[in-house]
Tab-separated table of C-alpha atoms and ligand atoms in Angstrom:
chain	number	residue	atom	x	y	z
D	19	MET	CA	0.211	-0.219	-0.226
D	20	LYS	CA	1.182	3.628	-0.704
D	21	LEU	CA	1.304	5.516	1.990
D	22	THR	CA	1.795	9.758	2.348
D	23	LYS	CA	5.169	10.452	3.711
D	24	GLU	CA	3.193	11.703	7.337
D	25	GLN	CA	1.404	8.505	7.257
D	26	PHE	CA	4.862	6.509	6.390
D	27	ILE	CA	6.329	8.024	9.360
D	28	GLU	CA	3.124	7.912	11.684
D	29	ASN	CA	2.932	4.120	10.933
D	30	THR	CA	6.703	3.802	11.687
D	31	VAL	CA	6.841	5.559	14.868
D	32	ASN	CA	3.996	3.320	15.886
D	33	ALA	CA	5.630	-0.163	14.493
D	34	VAL	CA	8.524	0.416	16.616
D	35	LYS	CA	6.748	1.583	19.832
D	36	SER	CA	4.614	-1.766	19.390
D	37	ILE	CA	8.084	-3.625	19.566
D	38	GLY	CA	8.951	-1.635	23.021
D	39	LEU	CA	11.632	0.521	21.410
D	40	ASP	CA	11.027	4.336	20.299
D	41	VAL	CA	12.316	6.466	17.208
D	42	SER	CA	12.648	10.069	16.641
D	43	MET	CA	10.488	11.982	14.260
D	44	LYS	CA	14.422	12.685	12.638
D	45	GLN	CA	14.989	8.897	12.729
D	46	ALA	CA	11.553	8.150	11.810
D	47	GLU	CA	11.807	10.765	8.765
D	48	MET	CA	15.589	9.419	8.092
D	49	LEU	CA	13.676	5.579	7.671
D	50	TYR	CA	11.460	7.297	5.225
D	51	THR	CA	14.306	8.758	2.608
D	52	TYR	CA	15.954	5.296	3.033
D	53	LYS	CA	13.063	3.757	2.177
D	54	GLU	CA	12.350	6.194	-0.789
D	55	LEU	CA	16.119	5.548	-2.295
D	56	LEU	CA	15.252	1.765	-1.776
D	57	VAL	CA	12.832	1.710	-3.850
D	58	GLU	CA	14.047	4.347	-6.372
D	59	TRP	CA	17.457	2.529	-6.537
D	60	ASN	CA	15.644	-1.165	-6.698
D	61	GLU	CA	14.757	0.196	-10.693
D	62	LYS	CA	18.127	-0.162	-11.386
D	63	ILE	CA	19.771	-2.661	-9.096
D	64	ASN	CA	18.084	-5.267	-7.725
D	65	LEU	CA	17.948	-4.569	-3.766
D	66	THR	CA	14.801	-6.209	-2.549
D	67	ALA	CA	11.639	-7.858	-3.221
D	68	VAL	CA	9.955	-5.545	-0.402
D	69	THR	CA	8.722	-2.897	-2.010
D	70	GLU	CA	5.155	-1.507	-0.463
D	71	ASP	CA	5.809	1.033	2.014
D	72	ASP	CA	3.529	-0.503	4.204
D	73	GLU	CA	5.537	-4.227	3.935
D	74	VAL	CA	8.620	-2.408	4.207
D	75	ILE	CA	7.954	-1.273	7.974
D	76	VAL	CA	7.244	-4.835	8.675
D	77	LYS	CA	9.453	-7.141	6.846
D	78	HIS	CA	12.500	-4.547	6.832
D	79	ILE	CA	12.018	-1.754	9.204
D	80	ILE	CA	10.789	-3.874	12.419
D	81	ASP	CA	12.004	-7.159	11.617
D	82	SER	CA	15.856	-5.535	11.545
D	83	LEU	CA	14.924	-3.673	14.797
D	84	TYR	CA	14.032	-7.193	16.397
D	85	VAL	CA	18.233	-6.981	16.393
D	86	ALA	CA	18.562	-4.027	18.453
D	87	LYS	CA	18.303	-5.479	21.937
D	88	TYR	CA	21.360	-7.325	21.015
D	89	ILE	CA	23.507	-4.442	20.748
D	90	GLU	CA	25.093	-1.928	23.417
D	91	GLU	CA	25.701	1.379	22.577
D	92	GLY	CA	29.998	1.893	22.311
D	93	GLU	CA	29.742	-1.322	20.045
D	94	LYS	CA	31.595	-2.305	17.249
D	95	VAL	CA	29.018	-4.369	14.439
D	96	ILE	CA	29.065	-6.164	11.353
D	97	ASP	CA	26.508	-6.990	9.018
D	98	VAL	CA	27.434	-9.707	6.865
D	99	GLY	CA	26.174	-10.095	3.379
D	100	THR	CA	23.858	-6.642	4.288
D	101	GLY	CA	22.487	-6.526	0.538
D	102	ALA	CA	20.376	-3.321	0.552
D	103	GLY	CA	21.374	-2.535	4.607
D	104	LEU	CA	19.114	-5.355	6.277
D	105	PRO	CA	19.359	-5.402	9.332
D	106	GLY	CA	22.504	-3.026	9.512
D	107	MET	CA	21.601	0.347	7.842
D	108	ILE	CA	17.951	0.512	9.768
D	109	LEU	CA	20.084	-0.370	13.065
D	110	ALA	CA	22.797	2.747	11.846
D	111	ILE	CA	19.507	5.164	11.995
D	112	TYR	CA	18.740	3.482	15.235
D	113	PHE	CA	22.126	3.874	17.294
D	114	ASP	CA	22.334	7.282	15.602
D	115	GLY	CA	25.784	7.226	15.415
D	116	LYS	CA	26.009	5.537	19.229
D	117	VAL	CA	27.705	1.891	17.849
D	118	GLU	CA	30.261	1.671	14.852
D	119	PHE	CA	28.859	-0.341	12.291
D	120	THR	CA	30.383	-1.976	9.057
D	121	LEU	CA	27.511	-2.606	6.187
D	122	PHE	CA	29.336	-5.588	4.531
D	123	ASP	CA	28.517	-7.312	1.364
D	124	ALA	CA	30.204	-8.985	-2.061
D	125	LEU	CA	28.079	-7.345	-4.927
D	126	ASN	CA	29.668	-3.445	-5.451
D	127	LYS	CA	26.564	-1.868	-6.795
D	128	ARG	CA	24.830	-2.454	-2.957
D	129	ILE	CA	27.630	-1.011	-1.606
D	130	ILE	CA	27.678	2.284	-3.981
D	131	PHE	CA	23.855	2.374	-2.913
D	132	LEU	CA	24.851	2.101	0.781
D	133	ASN	CA	27.358	4.535	0.570
D	134	GLU	CA	24.806	7.088	-1.048
D	135	VAL	CA	22.547	6.541	1.867
D	136	ILE	CA	25.111	7.195	4.519
D	137	LYS	CA	25.758	10.306	2.787
D	138	ILE	CA	22.357	11.918	1.931
D	139	LEU	CA	21.358	10.919	5.648
D	140	GLY	CA	24.607	12.269	6.906
D	141	LEU	CA	25.306	9.248	8.937
D	142	LYS	CA	28.154	8.885	11.500
D	143	ASN	CA	30.034	6.077	12.538
D	144	VAL	CA	29.330	4.014	9.346
D	145	LYS	CA	31.306	2.633	6.609
D	146	ALA	CA	30.147	-0.006	4.065
D	147	VAL	CA	33.052	-2.191	2.817
D	148	HIS	CA	32.699	-4.218	-0.565
D	149	GLY	CA	34.552	-7.685	-0.467
D	150	ARG	CA	33.716	-11.444	0.462
D	151	ALA	CA	33.848	-13.031	3.579
D	152	GLU	CA	35.951	-15.729	2.970
D	153	GLU	CA	38.406	-13.269	1.892
D	154	THR	CA	37.989	-10.216	4.000
D	155	ALA	CA	37.832	-12.005	7.118
D	156	LYS	CA	41.285	-13.249	7.189
D	157	GLU	CA	42.783	-9.518	7.208
D	158	ALA	CA	44.117	-7.527	10.363
D	159	GLY	CA	41.658	-5.012	11.057
D	160	PHE	CA	38.473	-7.168	10.186
D	161	ARG	CA	39.542	-10.088	11.703
D	162	GLU	CA	37.910	-11.257	15.349
D	163	VAL	CA	37.893	-7.397	16.059
D	164	TYR	CA	33.674	-6.941	16.211
D	165	ASP	CA	31.688	-6.727	18.959
D	166	VAL	CA	28.632	-8.209	16.905
D	167	VAL	CA	28.210	-9.851	13.613
D	168	VAL	CA	25.100	-10.032	12.561
D	169	SER	CA	23.662	-11.382	9.524
D	170	ARG	CA	20.225	-11.828	7.720
D	171	ALA	CA	19.044	-14.275	4.587
D	172	VAL	CA	22.909	-14.804	3.746
D	173	ALA	CA	23.386	-18.728	3.651
D	174	ARG	CA	22.881	-22.243	5.362
D	175	LEU	CA	23.661	-21.761	9.214
D	176	ASN	CA	26.482	-24.092	9.015
D	177	VAL	CA	28.297	-21.976	5.840
D	178	LEU	CA	27.152	-18.709	7.563
D	179	MET	CA	28.921	-19.322	10.522
D	180	GLU	CA	32.274	-20.016	9.060
D	181	LEU	CA	31.688	-16.987	6.563
D	182	THR	CA	30.677	-14.857	9.758
D	183	SER	CA	32.426	-15.851	13.215
D	184	PRO	CA	35.752	-14.945	12.042
D	185	PHE	CA	34.935	-11.893	12.353
D	186	ALA	CA	33.590	-11.581	16.002
D	187	LYS	CA	36.062	-11.136	18.714
D	188	VAL	CA	36.424	-13.959	21.733
D	189	GLY	CA	33.318	-12.665	23.854
D	190	GLY	CA	31.640	-11.433	21.103
D	191	LYS	CA	28.483	-12.513	19.235
D	192	CYS	CA	27.103	-13.831	16.368
D	193	ILE	CA	22.960	-12.907	15.562
D	194	TYR	CA	21.700	-14.960	12.807
D	195	MET	CA	18.382	-13.891	11.825
D	196	LYS	CA	16.252	-16.630	10.207
D	197	ALA	CA	12.636	-16.646	8.796
D	198	ASP	CA	12.618	-20.844	8.080
D	199	LYS	CA	14.065	-24.419	7.973
D	200	THR	CA	15.752	-23.122	11.366
D	201	GLU	CA	15.643	-25.999	13.790
D	202	GLU	CA	16.380	-28.037	10.522
D	203	GLU	CA	19.599	-26.328	9.987
D	204	MET	CA	20.925	-25.848	13.715
D	205	LYS	CA	20.714	-29.718	13.602
D	206	GLU	CA	23.520	-29.462	10.947
D	207	THR	CA	25.725	-27.427	13.062
D	208	ASN	CA	27.632	-29.469	15.525
D	209	LYS	CA	30.401	-29.265	13.725
D	210	ALA	CA	30.368	-26.176	12.953
D	211	VAL	CA	30.066	-24.571	16.629
D	212	VAL	CA	33.426	-26.337	17.592
D	213	GLU	CA	35.658	-25.754	14.961
D	214	LEU	CA	34.045	-22.110	14.782
D	215	ALA	CA	34.033	-21.370	18.951
D	216	LEU	CA	30.580	-20.693	19.057
D	217	THR	CA	27.948	-21.653	22.110
D	218	LEU	CA	24.480	-21.221	21.956
D	219	LYS	CA	23.037	-19.118	24.185
D	220	ASP	CA	19.573	-18.407	22.859
D	221	THR	CA	16.975	-18.396	20.182
D	222	TYR	CA	14.106	-15.686	19.879
D	223	GLU	CA	11.388	-16.605	18.072
D	224	TYR	CA	8.255	-13.660	16.736
D	225	LEU	CA	6.120	-13.247	14.245
D	226	LEU	CA	5.642	-10.508	11.361
D	227	GLU	CA	2.113	-9.765	10.593
D	228	TYR	CA	1.255	-8.380	7.020
D	229	ASN	CA	-1.850	-8.082	5.419
D	230	ASN	CA	-3.376	-10.357	8.116
D	231	GLU	CA	-0.577	-12.960	7.345
D	232	TYR	CA	1.742	-14.073	9.672
D	233	PHE	CA	5.721	-14.621	9.143
D	234	ARG	CA	7.515	-16.615	11.463
D	235	ARG	CA	11.213	-15.400	12.256
D	236	THR	CA	13.971	-16.652	14.322
D	237	ILE	CA	17.060	-15.297	16.179
D	238	ILE	CA	19.664	-17.401	16.913
D	239	GLU	CA	22.408	-16.082	19.687
D	240	TYR	CA	25.906	-17.285	19.750
D	241	ASN	CA	28.641	-16.212	22.059
D	242	LYS	CA	32.140	-16.492	20.269
D	243	THR	CA	34.266	-18.249	23.319
D	244	ASP	CA	37.875	-18.638	21.620
D	245	ASN	CA	40.185	-17.742	18.780
D	246	VAL	CA	39.315	-19.309	15.411
D	247	LYS	CA	41.975	-21.119	13.482
D	248	ASP	CA	44.060	-19.485	10.972
D	249	LYS	CA	42.361	-22.158	8.104
D	250	TYR	CA	38.523	-20.627	8.487
D	251	PRO	CA	37.141	-19.488	6.448
D	252	ARG	CA	38.132	-21.839	3.986
D	253	GLN	CA	37.650	-20.530	0.272
D	254	PHE	CA	34.008	-20.205	-0.710
D	255	ALA	CA	33.837	-23.486	-2.981
D	256	LYS	CA	35.315	-25.747	-0.419
D	257	ILE	CA	32.961	-24.314	1.969
D	258	LYS	CA	30.069	-25.091	-0.020
D	259	LYS	CA	31.275	-28.477	-1.362
D	260	GLN	CA	32.224	-29.633	2.387
D	261	PRO	CA	30.312	-27.750	4.604
D	262	LEU	CA	31.367	-28.485	8.184
A	316	SAM	N1	20.678	-9.002	4.483
A	316	SAM	C1	20.064	-8.720	2.994
A	316	SAM	C2	18.578	-8.784	3.537
A	316	SAM	O1	18.148	-9.649	4.468
A	316	SAM	O2	17.856	-8.213	2.476
A	316	SAM	C3	20.466	-8.906	2.126
A	316	SAM	C4	20.421	-10.864	2.063
A	316	SAM	S1	20.860	-11.504	0.248
A	316	SAM	C5	19.289	-13.173	0.150
A	316	SAM	C6	22.420	-11.653	0.518
A	316	SAM	C7	23.566	-11.244	0.406
A	316	SAM	O3	24.689	-11.841	0.684
A	316	SAM	C8	23.679	-10.508	-0.676
A	316	SAM	O4	23.897	-9.449	-0.582
A	316	SAM	C9	24.991	-11.251	-1.366
A	316	SAM	O5	25.899	-10.313	-2.099
A	316	SAM	C10	25.394	-11.205	0.007
A	316	SAM	N2	26.847	-12.272	0.229
A	316	SAM	C11	26.605	-13.531	-0.011
A	316	SAM	N3	27.693	-14.121	0.178
A	316	SAM	C12	28.850	-13.222	0.327
A	316	SAM	C13	29.971	-13.597	0.728
A	316	SAM	N4	30.731	-14.697	0.927
A	316	SAM	N5	30.646	-12.715	1.228
A	316	SAM	C14	30.044	-11.236	1.511
A	316	SAM	N6	28.353	-11.006	1.126
A	316	SAM	C15	27.870	-11.927	0.808
């Protein structure tokens, strides 16, 4: 459904309140501008299948904000496979410069879009970085330096763990956002959690309501308990062929 700017802002403020959080008018306006840019750029480059105004509020803004409770002010966060900036860009707007965000993706067109959003919104403490996780996670400056690693809709859990855990510092955490097959994927992680020094802390299930339909979502939280062996992540072809 198409909403006016005022309706979009009002609906966003109310939806955010309904999950126990608050955004200022300025932040709600920034979320509106982000949505406008997302829809505009989506016509030129593939960013998202979700483009209806009220759908963006629920499936992108609210869904992303469910991760806010896992992040503290002053922390350093990376969103691996951020795509159009989900959940990272929404969280960066929410934390308003008080958390350092790296929005990371393998597709440079998406990084160009994110840099444009950062510039237009004047966001501080946010950078968009182009690279492949399995390569960049081996670089000093990226390896085991993040308090929180978040990722939504990037790969099966055992593959995702290898791509992301090397970014998390010891004592940090990995937060995975999943839409379906969560239990099935978690059963495949017995080897990955050991090799990648991850300990399951909690899972959190919630429902997103859009157009009288309910969509189940799960956040899986792991603690990073030790350094990861230098050999991880392996090359992507190897990870795909022989997932841990
Ligand atoms: N997180 C966003 C969301 O929920 O809308 C995007 C999800 S999209 C399905 C997956 C994204 O992960 C793509 O933008 C893709 O380029 C990125 N990606 C996949 N494998 C990657 C890798 N090895 N390193 C970095 N980015 C990767």
